[in-house]
Each structure stands twice: as C-alpha cells, then as structure tokens.
Short mmCIF file of C-alpha atoms and ligand atoms in Angstrom, two decimals:
data_model
loop_
_atom_site.label_atom_id
_atom_site.label_comp_id
_atom_site.label_asym_id
_atom_site.label_seq_id
_atom_site.Cartn_x
_atom_site.Cartn_y
_atom_site.Cartn_z
CA MET A 1 22.31 -20.30 9.63
CA ARG A 2 23.59 -21.75 6.36
CA ARG A 3 20.56 -20.27 4.56
CA SER A 4 21.21 -16.77 5.90
CA LEU A 5 24.86 -17.05 4.84
CA LEU A 6 23.70 -18.01 1.37
CA VAL A 7 21.33 -15.04 1.22
CA PHE A 8 24.08 -12.78 2.47
CA ALA A 9 26.45 -14.06 -0.21
CA LEU A 10 23.82 -13.51 -2.92
CA LEU A 11 23.04 -10.04 -1.60
CA ALA A 12 26.74 -9.21 -1.62
CA LEU A 13 26.97 -10.37 -5.23
CA GLY A 14 23.93 -8.29 -6.11
CA VAL A 15 22.08 -11.40 -7.31
CA VAL A 16 19.11 -10.78 -5.04
CA PRO A 17 15.41 -10.51 -5.46
CA ALA A 18 13.79 -13.81 -6.47
CA LEU A 19 15.47 -16.12 -4.00
CA ALA A 20 15.62 -13.67 -1.10
CA GLN A 21 11.94 -12.99 -1.63
CA GLU A 22 10.98 -16.65 -1.41
CA ILE A 23 12.97 -17.04 1.77
CA ASP A 24 11.42 -13.93 3.30
CA ARG A 25 7.93 -15.09 2.53
CA ALA A 26 8.67 -18.47 4.06
CA ALA A 27 9.75 -16.60 7.22
CA GLU A 28 13.15 -16.18 8.82
CA TYR A 29 11.72 -16.86 12.24
CA ARG A 30 9.37 -19.75 12.93
CA GLN A 31 7.26 -19.28 16.03
CA SER A 32 6.81 -22.30 18.27
CA ALA A 33 3.53 -24.20 18.27
CA ALA A 34 2.88 -22.98 21.82
CA VAL A 35 3.34 -19.37 20.77
CA LEU A 36 1.21 -19.75 17.64
CA ALA A 37 -1.55 -21.31 19.73
CA ARG A 38 -1.88 -17.94 21.47
CA TYR A 39 -2.63 -16.21 18.15
CA PRO A 40 -5.63 -17.93 16.55
CA ASP A 41 -7.61 -16.46 13.68
CA VAL A 42 -10.07 -13.71 14.60
CA PRO A 43 -13.61 -14.73 13.69
CA ILE A 44 -14.58 -11.84 11.43
CA ALA A 45 -15.40 -12.03 7.73
CA LEU A 46 -12.64 -10.52 5.61
CA ASP A 47 -12.81 -10.24 1.83
CA ALA A 48 -9.21 -10.07 0.64
CA PRO A 49 -7.25 -12.09 -1.96
CA ALA A 50 -4.52 -13.50 0.29
CA LEU A 51 -7.04 -14.78 2.84
CA LYS A 52 -8.69 -17.19 0.43
CA PRO A 53 -8.40 -20.83 1.57
CA GLY A 54 -5.17 -22.58 0.66
CA ARG A 55 -3.15 -19.44 -0.06
CA SER A 56 0.58 -19.46 0.61
CA GLU A 57 1.48 -16.18 -1.08
CA PHE A 58 0.77 -12.56 -0.34
CA THR A 59 -1.37 -10.56 -2.76
CA SER A 60 0.49 -9.51 -5.91
CA GLN A 61 0.16 -6.13 -7.60
CA ALA A 62 -1.92 -7.72 -10.40
CA GLU A 63 -4.23 -9.43 -7.89
CA MET A 64 -4.69 -6.17 -6.00
CA GLU A 65 -5.55 -4.30 -9.20
CA ALA A 66 -7.99 -7.05 -10.24
CA PHE A 67 -9.62 -7.06 -6.80
CA LEU A 68 -10.15 -3.29 -6.90
CA ALA A 69 -11.40 -3.33 -10.51
CA ALA A 70 -13.92 -6.03 -9.63
CA LEU A 71 -15.11 -4.00 -6.63
CA LYS A 72 -15.50 -0.94 -8.84
CA ALA A 73 -17.43 -2.99 -11.41
CA ARG A 74 -19.89 -4.05 -8.70
CA VAL A 75 -20.15 -0.68 -6.93
CA SER A 76 -20.09 2.14 -9.44
CA ALA A 77 -20.40 4.84 -6.74
CA LEU A 78 -16.90 4.28 -5.42
CA VAL A 79 -14.07 6.27 -6.99
CA LEU A 80 -11.04 4.24 -8.04
CA GLY A 81 -8.17 6.40 -9.24
CA SER A 82 -4.40 6.54 -9.48
CA LEU A 83 -2.06 8.63 -7.33
CA GLY A 84 0.70 8.08 -9.88
CA ARG A 85 3.33 5.51 -10.63
CA SER A 86 6.18 4.02 -8.63
CA GLN A 87 9.83 4.18 -9.66
CA GLN A 88 9.42 0.89 -11.53
CA GLY A 89 6.20 1.99 -13.17
CA ARG A 90 3.64 0.26 -10.97
CA ASP A 91 0.31 1.97 -10.40
CA ILE A 92 -0.45 3.40 -6.94
CA PRO A 93 -4.26 3.20 -6.73
CA TYR A 94 -6.44 5.12 -4.30
CA LEU A 95 -10.10 4.74 -3.50
CA LEU A 96 -12.41 7.53 -2.42
CA PHE A 97 -15.62 6.72 -0.60
CA THR A 98 -18.34 9.31 -0.13
CA GLN A 99 -22.06 8.74 0.30
CA GLU A 100 -22.65 10.71 -2.91
CA GLY A 101 -19.95 8.97 -4.95
CA LEU A 102 -18.15 12.28 -5.54
CA ALA A 103 -14.92 12.29 -7.53
CA ASP A 104 -14.10 16.01 -7.37
CA PRO A 105 -11.92 16.68 -4.30
CA ALA A 106 -13.29 20.22 -3.88
CA ALA A 107 -16.82 18.81 -3.73
CA VAL A 108 -15.73 16.27 -1.10
CA VAL A 109 -14.13 19.01 1.01
CA ALA A 110 -17.30 21.12 0.62
CA LEU A 111 -19.34 18.36 2.31
CA GLY A 112 -17.71 19.52 5.56
CA ARG A 113 -17.41 15.93 6.79
CA PRO A 114 -14.19 14.61 8.31
CA ILE A 115 -11.92 13.01 5.70
CA LEU A 116 -10.24 9.84 6.95
CA TRP A 117 -7.15 8.47 5.21
CA PHE A 118 -5.94 4.88 5.46
CA ILE A 119 -2.52 4.03 4.01
CA GLY A 120 -1.04 0.56 3.65
CA LEU A 121 2.33 -0.86 2.66
CA GLN A 122 4.66 2.09 2.90
CA HIS A 123 7.06 -0.66 3.85
CA GLY A 124 6.87 -3.47 1.30
CA ASN A 125 7.64 -6.32 3.70
CA GLU A 126 4.73 -5.42 6.01
CA PRO A 127 1.84 -6.92 4.04
CA ALA A 128 -0.96 -7.17 6.62
CA GLY A 129 -1.73 -3.45 6.46
CA GLY A 130 -2.08 -3.55 2.68
CA GLU A 131 -4.28 -6.62 2.80
CA ALA A 132 -6.44 -5.03 5.48
CA MET A 133 -6.93 -2.02 3.21
CA LEU A 134 -8.49 -4.29 0.58
CA ALA A 135 -10.89 -5.83 3.08
CA LEU A 136 -11.66 -2.32 4.32
CA CYS A 137 -12.50 -1.18 0.77
CA ALA A 138 -14.98 -4.04 0.40
CA MET A 139 -16.61 -3.11 3.73
CA LEU A 140 -16.90 0.54 2.72
CA ALA A 141 -18.17 -0.18 -0.78
CA GLU A 142 -20.85 -2.74 -0.04
CA GLY A 143 -20.53 -3.91 3.55
CA GLU A 144 -21.01 -2.93 7.14
CA LEU A 145 -19.05 0.34 6.97
CA LYS A 146 -21.06 1.89 4.12
CA PRO A 147 -23.65 3.45 6.47
CA PHE A 148 -20.93 5.61 8.11
CA LEU A 149 -20.43 7.51 4.83
CA ASP A 150 -23.20 9.94 5.73
CA LYS A 151 -20.87 11.23 8.47
CA VAL A 152 -17.32 10.74 7.13
CA SER A 153 -15.54 10.46 3.79
CA VAL A 154 -12.76 7.90 3.41
CA VAL A 155 -9.66 7.66 1.23
CA VAL A 156 -7.78 4.36 1.06
CA VAL A 157 -4.32 3.82 -0.40
CA PRO A 158 -3.79 0.06 -0.21
CA ARG A 159 -0.21 -0.02 -1.45
CA ALA A 160 1.86 3.15 -1.09
CA ASN A 161 5.11 1.40 -2.02
CA PRO A 162 4.23 -1.12 -4.73
CA ASP A 163 7.85 -1.78 -5.78
CA GLY A 164 8.79 -2.63 -2.20
CA ALA A 165 5.73 -4.88 -1.96
CA ALA A 166 6.63 -6.66 -5.20
CA ALA A 167 10.19 -7.28 -3.99
CA PHE A 168 9.06 -7.88 -0.39
CA THR A 169 11.52 -5.25 0.85
CA ARG A 170 11.00 -2.43 3.33
CA ALA A 171 12.42 0.26 1.05
CA THR A 172 11.45 1.60 -2.36
CA ALA A 173 13.23 0.54 -5.55
CA SER A 174 15.83 3.27 -4.89
CA ARG A 175 16.42 1.73 -1.43
CA ALA A 176 15.03 4.78 0.35
CA ASP A 177 12.67 4.58 3.31
CA LEU A 178 9.37 6.04 2.08
CA ASN A 179 8.35 6.64 5.68
CA ARG A 180 11.18 9.13 6.25
CA ASP A 181 10.40 11.17 3.13
CA HIS A 182 7.20 13.01 3.97
CA ILE A 183 8.78 16.44 4.47
CA LEU A 184 11.50 16.03 1.84
CA LEU A 185 9.27 14.40 -0.81
CA THR A 186 12.23 13.28 -2.90
CA LEU A 187 10.55 10.03 -4.01
CA PRO A 188 7.85 9.71 -6.70
CA GLU A 189 5.81 7.57 -4.30
CA SER A 190 5.71 10.20 -1.53
CA ALA A 191 5.10 13.04 -4.00
CA ALA A 192 2.20 11.08 -5.54
CA LEU A 193 0.64 10.47 -2.14
CA HIS A 194 0.95 14.09 -1.07
CA GLY A 195 -0.48 15.34 -4.36
CA LYS A 196 -3.80 13.82 -3.32
CA LEU A 197 -3.43 14.55 0.41
CA VAL A 198 -3.36 18.28 -0.25
CA GLU A 199 -6.50 17.99 -2.40
CA LEU A 200 -8.33 15.99 0.25
CA PRO A 201 -6.90 17.39 3.52
CA PRO A 202 -7.11 14.67 6.14
CA ASP A 203 -8.82 14.99 9.50
CA VAL A 204 -7.45 11.57 10.45
CA VAL A 205 -4.66 9.46 8.93
CA ILE A 206 -4.00 5.81 9.77
CA ASP A 207 -0.66 4.50 8.55
CA ALA A 208 -0.68 0.69 8.65
CA HIS A 209 2.59 -1.20 9.27
CA GLU A 210 3.96 -4.37 10.86
CA PHE A 211 6.64 -4.80 13.53
CA SER A 212 9.40 -7.32 14.06
CA VAL A 213 8.26 -10.26 16.19
CA ALA A 214 11.53 -11.84 17.25
CA ASN A 215 14.86 -10.94 15.69
CA ARG A 216 16.32 -8.05 17.70
CA TRP A 217 14.12 -8.73 20.74
CA LEU A 218 15.26 -12.32 20.92
CA GLN A 219 18.89 -11.32 20.44
CA LYS A 220 18.88 -8.58 23.07
CA PHE A 221 16.38 -9.76 25.67
CA GLY A 222 15.74 -13.47 24.98
CA VAL A 223 12.02 -12.87 24.45
CA ILE A 224 9.63 -12.15 21.57
CA GLU A 225 6.92 -9.55 21.16
CA ALA A 226 3.52 -10.38 22.68
CA SER A 227 1.34 -7.58 21.30
CA ASP A 228 -1.01 -8.03 18.37
CA ALA A 229 -1.00 -4.30 17.74
CA MET A 230 1.25 -1.38 18.50
CA PHE A 231 0.18 2.18 18.00
CA LEU A 232 1.44 5.73 18.35
CA TYR A 233 0.06 9.10 17.39
CA ALA A 234 2.05 12.11 16.16
CA THR A 235 4.60 13.08 18.82
CA HIS A 236 6.61 15.87 17.18
CA PRO A 237 6.64 18.71 19.74
CA MET A 238 5.09 21.20 17.32
CA VAL A 239 1.95 19.18 16.65
CA HIS A 240 -1.02 21.26 17.85
CA PRO A 241 -2.19 20.09 21.31
CA GLY A 242 -5.80 20.06 20.14
CA VAL A 243 -4.94 17.31 17.67
CA THR A 244 -3.03 15.33 20.29
CA ALA A 245 -5.97 15.63 22.68
CA LEU A 246 -8.24 14.06 20.06
CA ALA A 247 -5.74 11.31 19.33
CA ASP A 248 -5.27 10.42 22.99
CA GLY A 249 -8.77 11.18 24.24
CA LEU A 250 -11.04 9.94 21.46
CA PHE A 251 -9.19 7.56 19.15
CA ARG A 252 -6.80 5.76 21.51
CA PRO A 253 -9.62 4.52 23.77
CA ALA A 254 -11.64 3.55 20.68
CA LEU A 255 -8.73 1.52 19.30
CA GLU A 256 -7.81 -0.13 22.60
CA GLY A 257 -11.44 -0.96 23.33
CA ALA A 258 -12.01 -2.51 19.90
CA TRP A 259 -8.87 -4.64 20.08
CA GLN A 260 -9.68 -5.77 23.60
CA ALA A 261 -13.21 -6.75 22.54
CA HIS A 262 -11.65 -9.10 19.96
CA GLY A 263 -9.10 -10.56 22.39
CA LEU A 264 -6.24 -8.61 20.77
CA LYS A 265 -3.41 -7.20 22.88
CA SER A 266 -2.01 -3.73 22.18
CA PHE A 267 0.82 -1.52 23.41
CA TRP A 268 2.62 1.69 22.53
CA TYR A 269 4.75 1.32 19.40
CA HIS A 270 8.44 0.81 20.11
CA THR A 271 11.60 -0.21 18.34
CA THR A 272 15.26 -0.82 19.10
CA SER A 273 18.51 -0.43 17.20
CA TYR A 274 20.39 -3.19 15.39
CA ARG A 275 23.36 -2.79 17.78
CA PRO A 276 23.31 -5.92 20.00
CA ASN A 277 24.66 -4.17 23.10
CA ASP A 278 22.28 -1.22 22.85
CA LYS A 279 19.38 -2.16 25.13
CA LEU A 280 17.56 1.14 24.75
CA VAL A 281 14.01 0.79 23.46
CA SER A 282 12.47 3.84 21.82
CA MET A 283 8.94 4.76 21.03
CA GLY A 284 8.50 5.74 17.40
CA GLY A 285 10.63 8.85 17.00
CA ASN A 286 9.98 12.53 16.52
CA ALA A 287 11.63 13.11 13.17
CA PRO A 288 9.17 15.35 11.33
CA GLY A 289 9.48 13.46 8.03
CA ILE A 290 7.92 10.26 9.45
CA ALA A 291 4.37 10.07 8.04
CA ARG A 292 2.80 9.95 11.51
CA ASN A 293 4.51 13.23 12.44
CA THR A 294 4.17 14.98 9.08
CA PHE A 295 0.41 14.40 9.02
CA GLY A 296 0.22 15.59 12.62
CA LEU A 297 2.09 18.75 11.63
CA MET A 298 -0.48 19.17 8.83
CA GLY A 299 -3.10 19.35 11.60
CA ALA A 300 -4.53 15.84 11.26
CA VAL A 301 -5.04 13.23 13.95
CA SER A 302 -2.39 10.78 12.85
CA PHE A 303 -1.71 7.22 13.99
CA LEU A 304 0.88 4.61 13.22
CA ILE A 305 -0.64 1.16 13.70
CA GLU A 306 1.55 -1.95 13.49
CA THR A 307 0.82 -5.68 13.69
CA ARG A 308 3.16 -8.57 14.64
CA GLY A 309 4.33 -9.60 11.22
CA VAL A 310 7.89 -8.70 10.21
CA GLY A 311 10.12 -11.75 9.86
CA VAL A 312 7.40 -14.37 10.30
CA GLY A 313 6.16 -14.76 6.73
CA MET A 314 2.50 -15.73 6.61
CA GLN A 315 2.28 -17.01 10.19
CA GLY A 316 -0.85 -15.62 11.80
CA PHE A 317 -1.64 -13.58 8.70
CA GLU A 318 -5.42 -13.63 9.08
CA ARG A 319 -5.12 -12.36 12.65
CA ARG A 320 -2.71 -9.61 11.58
CA VAL A 321 -5.06 -8.45 8.83
CA ALA A 322 -8.02 -8.65 11.19
CA THR A 323 -6.14 -6.57 13.77
CA HIS A 324 -5.77 -3.77 11.21
CA VAL A 325 -9.39 -4.09 10.09
CA VAL A 326 -10.66 -3.95 13.67
CA ALA A 327 -8.60 -0.77 14.12
CA ALA A 328 -9.93 0.81 10.93
CA LYS A 329 -13.51 0.03 11.88
CA ALA A 330 -12.99 1.52 15.33
CA VAL A 331 -11.49 4.69 13.86
CA ILE A 332 -14.33 5.10 11.36
CA ALA A 333 -16.99 4.50 14.01
CA ALA A 334 -15.35 6.91 16.47
CA ALA A 335 -14.95 9.60 13.81
CA ALA A 336 -18.53 9.19 12.59
CA GLY A 337 -19.84 9.28 16.16
CA GLU A 338 -18.10 12.60 16.84
CA ALA A 339 -17.92 13.93 13.28
CA ALA A 340 -18.75 17.57 14.03
CA ARG A 341 -16.51 17.77 17.12
CA LEU A 342 -13.66 16.09 15.25
CA HIS A 343 -13.84 18.32 12.19
CA ASP A 344 -14.29 21.50 14.26
CA ALA A 345 -11.28 20.57 16.39
CA VAL A 346 -9.10 19.93 13.34
CA VAL A 347 -10.17 23.24 11.78
CA ALA A 348 -9.46 24.99 15.09
CA ALA A 349 -6.03 23.36 15.36
CA ARG A 350 -5.11 24.52 11.85
CA ARG A 351 -6.27 28.06 12.63
CA GLY A 352 -4.47 27.90 15.95
CA THR A 353 -1.21 26.90 14.29
CA ALA A 354 -1.54 29.74 11.77
CA ALA A 355 -2.08 32.23 14.61
CA ASP A 356 0.56 30.79 16.96
CA ARG A 357 3.36 33.14 18.04
CA ALA A 358 5.08 30.83 20.53
CA ALA A 359 8.77 29.98 20.19
CA LEU A 360 9.76 27.17 17.82
CA VAL A 361 11.12 23.96 19.29
CA VAL A 362 14.01 23.33 16.93
CA ALA A 363 15.74 20.59 18.89
CA HIS A 364 14.72 18.58 21.95
CA ARG A 365 15.60 15.56 24.00
CA LEU A 366 13.37 12.77 25.26
CA ALA A 367 12.99 11.29 28.72
CA VAL A 368 14.23 7.73 29.29
CA GLY A 369 12.82 5.61 32.10
CA PRO A 370 12.08 1.96 32.91
CA VAL A 371 9.03 0.43 31.22
CA GLU A 372 7.79 -3.14 31.28
CA LEU A 373 7.15 -4.43 27.76
CA PRO A 374 4.65 -7.24 27.12
CA MET A 375 6.85 -10.09 25.86
CA LEU A 376 6.66 -13.87 25.55
CA ASP A 377 8.92 -16.80 26.18
CA PRO A 378 9.83 -17.91 22.64
CA LYS A 379 9.40 -21.63 23.41
CA SER A 380 6.58 -21.97 25.93
CA GLY A 381 4.67 -18.88 24.85
CA ALA A 382 4.32 -17.87 28.51
CA ASP A 383 4.11 -14.17 29.35
CA ARG A 384 7.56 -12.74 30.09
CA PRO A 385 7.07 -9.03 30.82
CA THR A 386 10.48 -7.43 30.33
CA GLU A 387 11.71 -4.20 31.87
CA VAL A 388 13.76 -2.04 29.53
CA PRO A 389 15.07 1.53 29.44
CA PHE A 390 12.37 3.23 27.36
CA ARG A 391 12.71 6.50 25.48
CA ASP A 392 9.34 8.22 25.56
CA SER A 393 8.68 10.35 22.48
CA ARG A 394 5.85 12.17 24.26
CA ALA A 395 8.16 13.42 27.07
CA VAL A 396 9.89 16.29 25.31
CA THR A 397 12.38 18.76 26.81
CA PRO A 398 13.26 21.49 24.30
CA THR A 399 17.02 22.03 23.94
CA THR A 400 16.93 24.66 21.18
CA GLN A 401 14.09 27.14 20.98
CA ARG A 402 13.91 30.16 18.70
CA ALA A 403 11.54 33.04 18.36
CA ARG A 404 9.01 32.22 15.66
CA PRO A 405 9.67 34.37 12.61
CA ALA A 406 6.90 35.85 10.48
CA GLY A 407 8.36 33.94 7.57
CA TYR A 408 11.44 32.79 5.69
CA VAL A 409 13.10 34.15 2.57
CA LEU A 410 14.58 31.44 0.33
CA LEU A 411 17.41 32.44 -1.98
CA GLY A 412 19.45 30.41 -4.45
CA GLU A 413 18.08 27.38 -6.25
CA ALA A 414 14.92 27.14 -4.16
CA GLY A 415 12.38 26.10 -6.79
CA ALA A 416 12.43 22.40 -5.87
CA ALA A 417 12.13 23.26 -2.18
CA ALA A 418 9.09 25.43 -2.93
CA ARG A 419 7.42 22.62 -4.89
CA ARG A 420 8.01 20.21 -2.03
CA LEU A 421 6.59 22.62 0.52
CA ALA A 422 3.49 23.12 -1.64
CA LEU A 423 2.90 19.35 -1.62
CA ASN A 424 2.68 19.64 2.15
CA ALA A 425 -0.07 22.28 1.92
CA VAL A 426 2.36 25.15 2.40
CA ALA A 427 1.68 28.40 0.53
CA VAL A 428 4.86 29.83 -0.99
CA CYS A 429 4.84 33.50 -1.97
CA ALA A 430 7.05 35.63 -4.16
CA LEU A 431 7.94 39.29 -3.82
CA ALA A 432 5.86 41.34 -6.24
CA VAL A 433 8.37 44.21 -6.06
CA PRO A 434 11.99 44.41 -4.83
CA ALA A 435 12.55 45.03 -1.12
CA ALA A 436 15.40 45.90 1.24
CA ILE A 437 14.95 44.40 4.72
CA GLU A 438 16.87 43.51 7.85
CA ALA A 439 16.63 39.76 8.44
CA GLU A 440 18.34 36.98 10.39
CA GLY A 441 20.60 34.50 8.64
CA PHE A 442 21.90 31.11 9.75
CA VAL A 443 25.62 30.45 9.92
CA LEU A 444 26.55 26.79 10.26
CA LYS A 445 28.85 26.04 13.19
CA GLY A 446 30.78 23.53 11.10
CA ALA A 447 30.56 21.58 7.91
CA ILE A 448 27.69 19.11 7.80
CA LYS A 449 29.30 15.91 9.03
CA ALA A 450 26.68 13.35 8.16
CA VAL A 451 23.32 13.25 6.47
CA ASN A 452 21.07 10.82 8.31
CA ARG A 453 17.71 10.65 6.63
CA GLU A 454 16.68 7.36 8.17
CA SER A 455 16.95 8.46 11.80
CA ILE A 456 13.82 8.39 13.93
CA ASN A 457 15.00 10.93 16.46
CA PRO A 458 16.76 14.30 16.47
CA ASP A 459 20.36 13.24 16.31
CA GLN A 460 21.52 15.10 13.26
CA SER A 461 24.78 16.93 13.20
CA VAL A 462 23.72 20.29 11.75
CA GLU A 463 24.14 23.21 14.14
CA ALA A 464 23.65 26.87 13.30
CA ASP A 465 24.00 30.32 14.87
CA LEU A 466 21.85 33.30 14.00
CA ALA A 467 23.37 36.48 12.54
CA ALA A 468 21.78 39.76 11.46
CA LYS A 469 21.72 40.22 7.71
CA ALA A 470 20.72 43.10 5.45
CA LEU A 471 18.98 41.69 2.38
CA ALA A 472 18.36 43.42 -0.95
CA LEU A 473 15.69 41.17 -2.43
CA PRO A 474 14.76 41.16 -6.10
CA ALA A 475 11.18 40.84 -7.30
CA GLY A 476 10.36 37.16 -7.51
CA ALA A 477 12.39 36.17 -4.43
CA LEU A 478 10.57 33.40 -2.56
CA TYR A 479 9.00 34.03 0.84
CA VAL A 480 7.31 31.39 3.00
CA PRO A 481 4.97 32.90 5.60
CA MET A 482 4.41 31.26 8.97
CA ASN A 483 0.84 32.49 9.43
CA GLN A 484 -0.54 29.35 7.81
CA PRO A 485 -1.87 26.01 9.06
CA ALA A 486 1.20 24.04 7.96
CA ALA A 487 3.63 26.36 9.80
CA GLY A 488 5.09 23.40 11.71
CA ILE A 489 6.14 21.83 8.42
CA VAL A 490 7.71 25.12 7.31
CA ALA A 491 9.84 25.32 10.46
CA ALA A 492 10.78 21.62 10.31
CA ALA A 493 11.91 22.01 6.71
CA LEU A 494 13.65 25.38 6.94
CA GLU A 495 15.28 25.69 10.37
CA PRO A 496 18.61 24.03 9.40
CA ASP A 497 19.14 22.25 12.73
CA SER A 498 15.67 20.71 12.75
CA PRO A 499 16.22 16.96 12.12
CA GLY A 500 15.74 16.07 8.47
CA SER A 501 15.67 19.72 7.36
CA PHE A 502 16.17 20.76 3.75
CA ILE A 503 19.69 21.97 4.62
CA GLY A 504 20.61 18.95 6.75
CA THR A 505 19.63 16.57 3.96
CA GLY A 506 21.10 18.59 1.11
CA ILE A 507 17.74 19.37 -0.53
CA LEU A 508 18.75 23.03 -0.34
CA ALA A 509 22.42 23.45 -1.13
CA ILE A 510 24.80 25.74 0.69
CA PRO A 511 27.03 27.74 -1.69
CA PRO A 512 30.37 25.93 -2.09
CA GLY A 513 32.95 26.73 0.56
CA GLY A 514 30.46 28.79 2.55
CA ARG A 515 28.79 28.44 5.89
CA GLU A 516 25.89 30.81 5.20
CA VAL A 517 22.56 29.14 4.63
CA PRO A 518 20.36 30.56 1.80
CA ILE A 519 17.38 30.80 4.19
CA TYR A 520 16.62 33.99 6.13
CA ARG A 521 14.24 34.60 9.03
CA VAL A 522 12.02 37.64 8.65
CA ASP A 523 10.32 39.31 11.62
CA ALA A 524 6.83 40.75 11.63
CA ALA A 525 7.89 44.38 11.10
CA ALA A 526 10.00 43.54 8.07
CA ALA A 527 7.35 41.16 6.74
CA ARG A 528 4.78 43.96 6.73
CA THR A 529 6.88 45.90 4.19
CA LEU A 530 6.84 43.02 1.66
CA ARG A 531 4.42 43.05 -1.28
CA LEU A 532 3.64 39.42 -2.03
CA ARG A 533 1.91 37.27 -4.59
CA LEU A 534 1.13 33.56 -4.42
CA VAL A 535 3.41 31.25 -6.38
CA PRO A 536 0.99 28.91 -8.15
CA LEU A 537 2.29 25.44 -7.30
CA PRO A 538 0.43 22.12 -7.23
CA GLY A 539 -1.07 21.64 -3.80
CA ALA A 540 -0.48 25.11 -2.39
CA PRO A 541 -3.38 26.77 -0.58
CA ALA A 542 -4.45 30.07 -2.11
CA ASP A 543 -4.84 32.39 0.85
CA ALA A 544 -1.57 32.99 2.70
CA CYS A 545 0.15 35.66 0.61
CA GLY A 546 -2.17 38.62 1.23
CA GLY A 547 -0.94 41.95 2.52
ZN1 ZN B 1 6.85 -0.13 8.67
#
C-alpha cells in the first residue's frame, strides 16, 4: 500500500519512469504459491533472450535488435527490415519469411499464398507476446516452422510499440493507446505498421497481448483469472461473414485444440471497467479502430490473443510466452493445411464487400446475459467459476442502419483524412472535371460533447440527421467509392455517428459554429455522372476509380 502511494506521488509530480518501471517489473500482484503451482513451465524449446536461465528482466530494445541481427546473420534468406521509427526514435523492425526469401512485397503477393501477420507489444506492458514473436522468428528461420513456408508467407512485428515497451507502459510515448488508432492512424507507430500492411495484405492477423490477472477481478469478484489464454476474433458487425466463418470454424478449433494439448486453458477474451461497482464484464469491444476489428474490416481473419501477464511481472513468463508460441504454431499449421481454401475465402470476402449493397450498421447494441467465467481462489488456487453479467460482442442488434451510399464526397481540409484512408487500403479518387450533383449531407444533432477514443464499444456522443444537399463540386474534390474491399473501413471512418469516426474524433473538422459535416453521401445515380481519377497516395489500391 505504501509503495503504491509512493508511486502515485511520483506520478503526480511527473517524476516517473525509472522507479515505476522497476516496481512494475517486480509485479504489483504476487500470486500465491498454490496458484503458481498450477502454472508450471510448458516443456517446449523456446529461443528468446528473456527466457535464458537466470534472467530477471524483460528483453530490451537493444537485445531484441541484436537477437534479430544475429538471426539474419545466420539465415540470409529471411528479410529483416524496418517499418519506421517510434515517437522517441526507436526502430520498429519487421521480418518477412517466404520460402524464396523474397523482399519485394509485390513478388510475395504474386505467390498467391496466404500472408499471415503476427504482431507483438502494441501495449508495452504486455511483454509475453513480443517475446513469443522472437521465438517464432527463430522457428520460422531455421526451426520446425520453416517447412510451412511452401504454403504460407509470414510477417512478424515483434514490437509494435517500442517506446511503451522501453517504459513498460501500455500506451505510446504520447500516452495514446496504439490499439485504438487503427482507423485514425494518428500515431507514427500505427502509420508505420499500416504502411507495410497495405503492401502485404494479410489473410490472417494475430495480435498478441496480455490480460490482467488479479487487480480489477480481485476487487470486484474476489477471484483471479484462471485462463492461460484469451482470444477473440473481429466482431465489428460489418466484418464479412465469410471471414468470421473461417475465424470461428477453422482457426478457433485449431487454437483451442493446440492449447488443450499442452494443458493450457483458454476462454473468450473479456475485460471490465475500472469502476468498482460496475460488475459488467464485456468481451473485447466493437470499436472499429481496435486492431482486431480494423484488420477484420480489411477482410482478414483477425484474432486478439492474450496471456495472463498484466500486473504479475515475470511470474510464469515462460508459460505465457509458450502459450503465444503454441497459438502461433497452430495458426500457421491450420493456414498451411487449408492454404487454398483460406486464400480463396479471403479473396471472396473482399470481393463480396466491394459488391455489397446491404444497409450499413452505423450503431448497434450488444446482448448482455449471465456467463460463468473460469476464475480461481487467489489463496488456495482452487477453481472458483464466477457468474457475471457478460456483454457479448458477437450478439449485435443494429440501432442505426442507413442505406449504403455509392460513395462519399469529402470537402474542406480532407487531405490528411485521405492519406489515412489510403493506409487502410482504401482508394481515394478525385473529380477529373467539375460536377453538380444532388447528395445527402449530415447535420449534427448537437455539438460533440465528448471525444472518447479509448472506448471499446459504441458509446460515443455524436448523432447526426441526413439532409438533402445540392453540391457544386470543383475538379479535384475528393470522392471515396464504396465499391472496394475496404468499404467497411470507409463507412466506419466517414459516417459521423460510427464510433471513433473521423468527425467524432476531430480528425475531420466541422467548420466553426456550424453543424454541417463536410462529408456527403452520394447515391449510385449521382456517382455515375462523376468523372474520377485515382489520387496517388501511399498504400492506396489502383483500381477503384474507374468509370
Ligand atoms: Zn493489450
């Protein structure tokens, strides 16, 4: 208690990192011997710096870079590159594994094999995922996973948030949550990641995290988490059902089976608020800017995988890393075993999204019902299954639906918005000649009360009505068509009342004193009268501005 007061006082004074970091690494919560006895090491060989005998520290940035450089020196066929730099100037390495040792993304795409992405350490205080990525790289470069590279190509980003990892904090150096920024792309770390994602479009993405073992669970329910692993696929309601079917039908059984075979327990990912009296437990939310959902909206099979590590320092670290490695191996084996079916289904989902004419789900609510969570007694380690009210992110009831437009006109200072859309594989077009069209505008029902970028579920305060609008558009005005594979991202970004939208977060500004949003919905008849050209932006696909 005294220690946490001290940390609080230092935080309040702004003295932070060094001391807070040491305390974090030493763990805020110490599991009892009886609990720890239930989580022994997993007997698999793992080559990773922090798992060397006698270690009491997580892997540093320098150690990670040295580990990867040594691997590259031994195995020249692997590609070791840089996505870019973090806010504090740290490198964000990526590794690309193909059987042929290809470095050119277009050549990798031309192989026609599924491309699997593995991302670690979006949250800097969740180290097991990052460590597992290093062990995974060794297995792909020169170990047991190398033979799968005749069926799949693999991209690994061991440390997406290196500043957070160095400070052992969840957020980036700017104190933003990287894992809420995948539609907005306001951070250099998310922009760097997406710059490569659009070059190597994923068939599958695994986003490796850790969850809180005790803190809030102990406070609210008197128990601690039992699971070794929690998982959830993309649950945003506009993710193509073909992708969800693959996630639930092919990869979930593969993951659960692999964990079970190693004596590891798994459950659906869930979280709960910091408010002590709020007993609601929610699955990972449906905000589109969460990586899991954004990648799903890009048409990839997308999983969040978490291990029991937040708040417990290095306790059980080998088992946590092994849990992630077992998952990665299962995903690679499942993808390789069904490579053609997987890739065909992802291609079909992307085409299906581009051709979809169904109404947009702009806002929705989620069902809440009782669920028994696998929990433990914190002292004895005995099973203490605990019933809680559980908000199920898969059980969606739309509350606001709108006809799907043919596209959106963006007026005003929309250049940054266009660049961000392009980094999510969205083609942005410009009018080649002026046009006069009838469109639909959005009128906000009130001033935007609060910007909540960290929310996991649709609780944002932006509400808008539609109103007919005659537009006289100059040549060069931006137009974002919906007949493209990333249409779900377009709608999530541009419908103002979609949670985390460009308007709701202030990425696109509303003219001062006004209520009219500088985004206009264009129907198919009006869209046919537009003469368009592609705006050449990094990441944008080249084929959506015809006609
Ligand atoms: Zn996390």
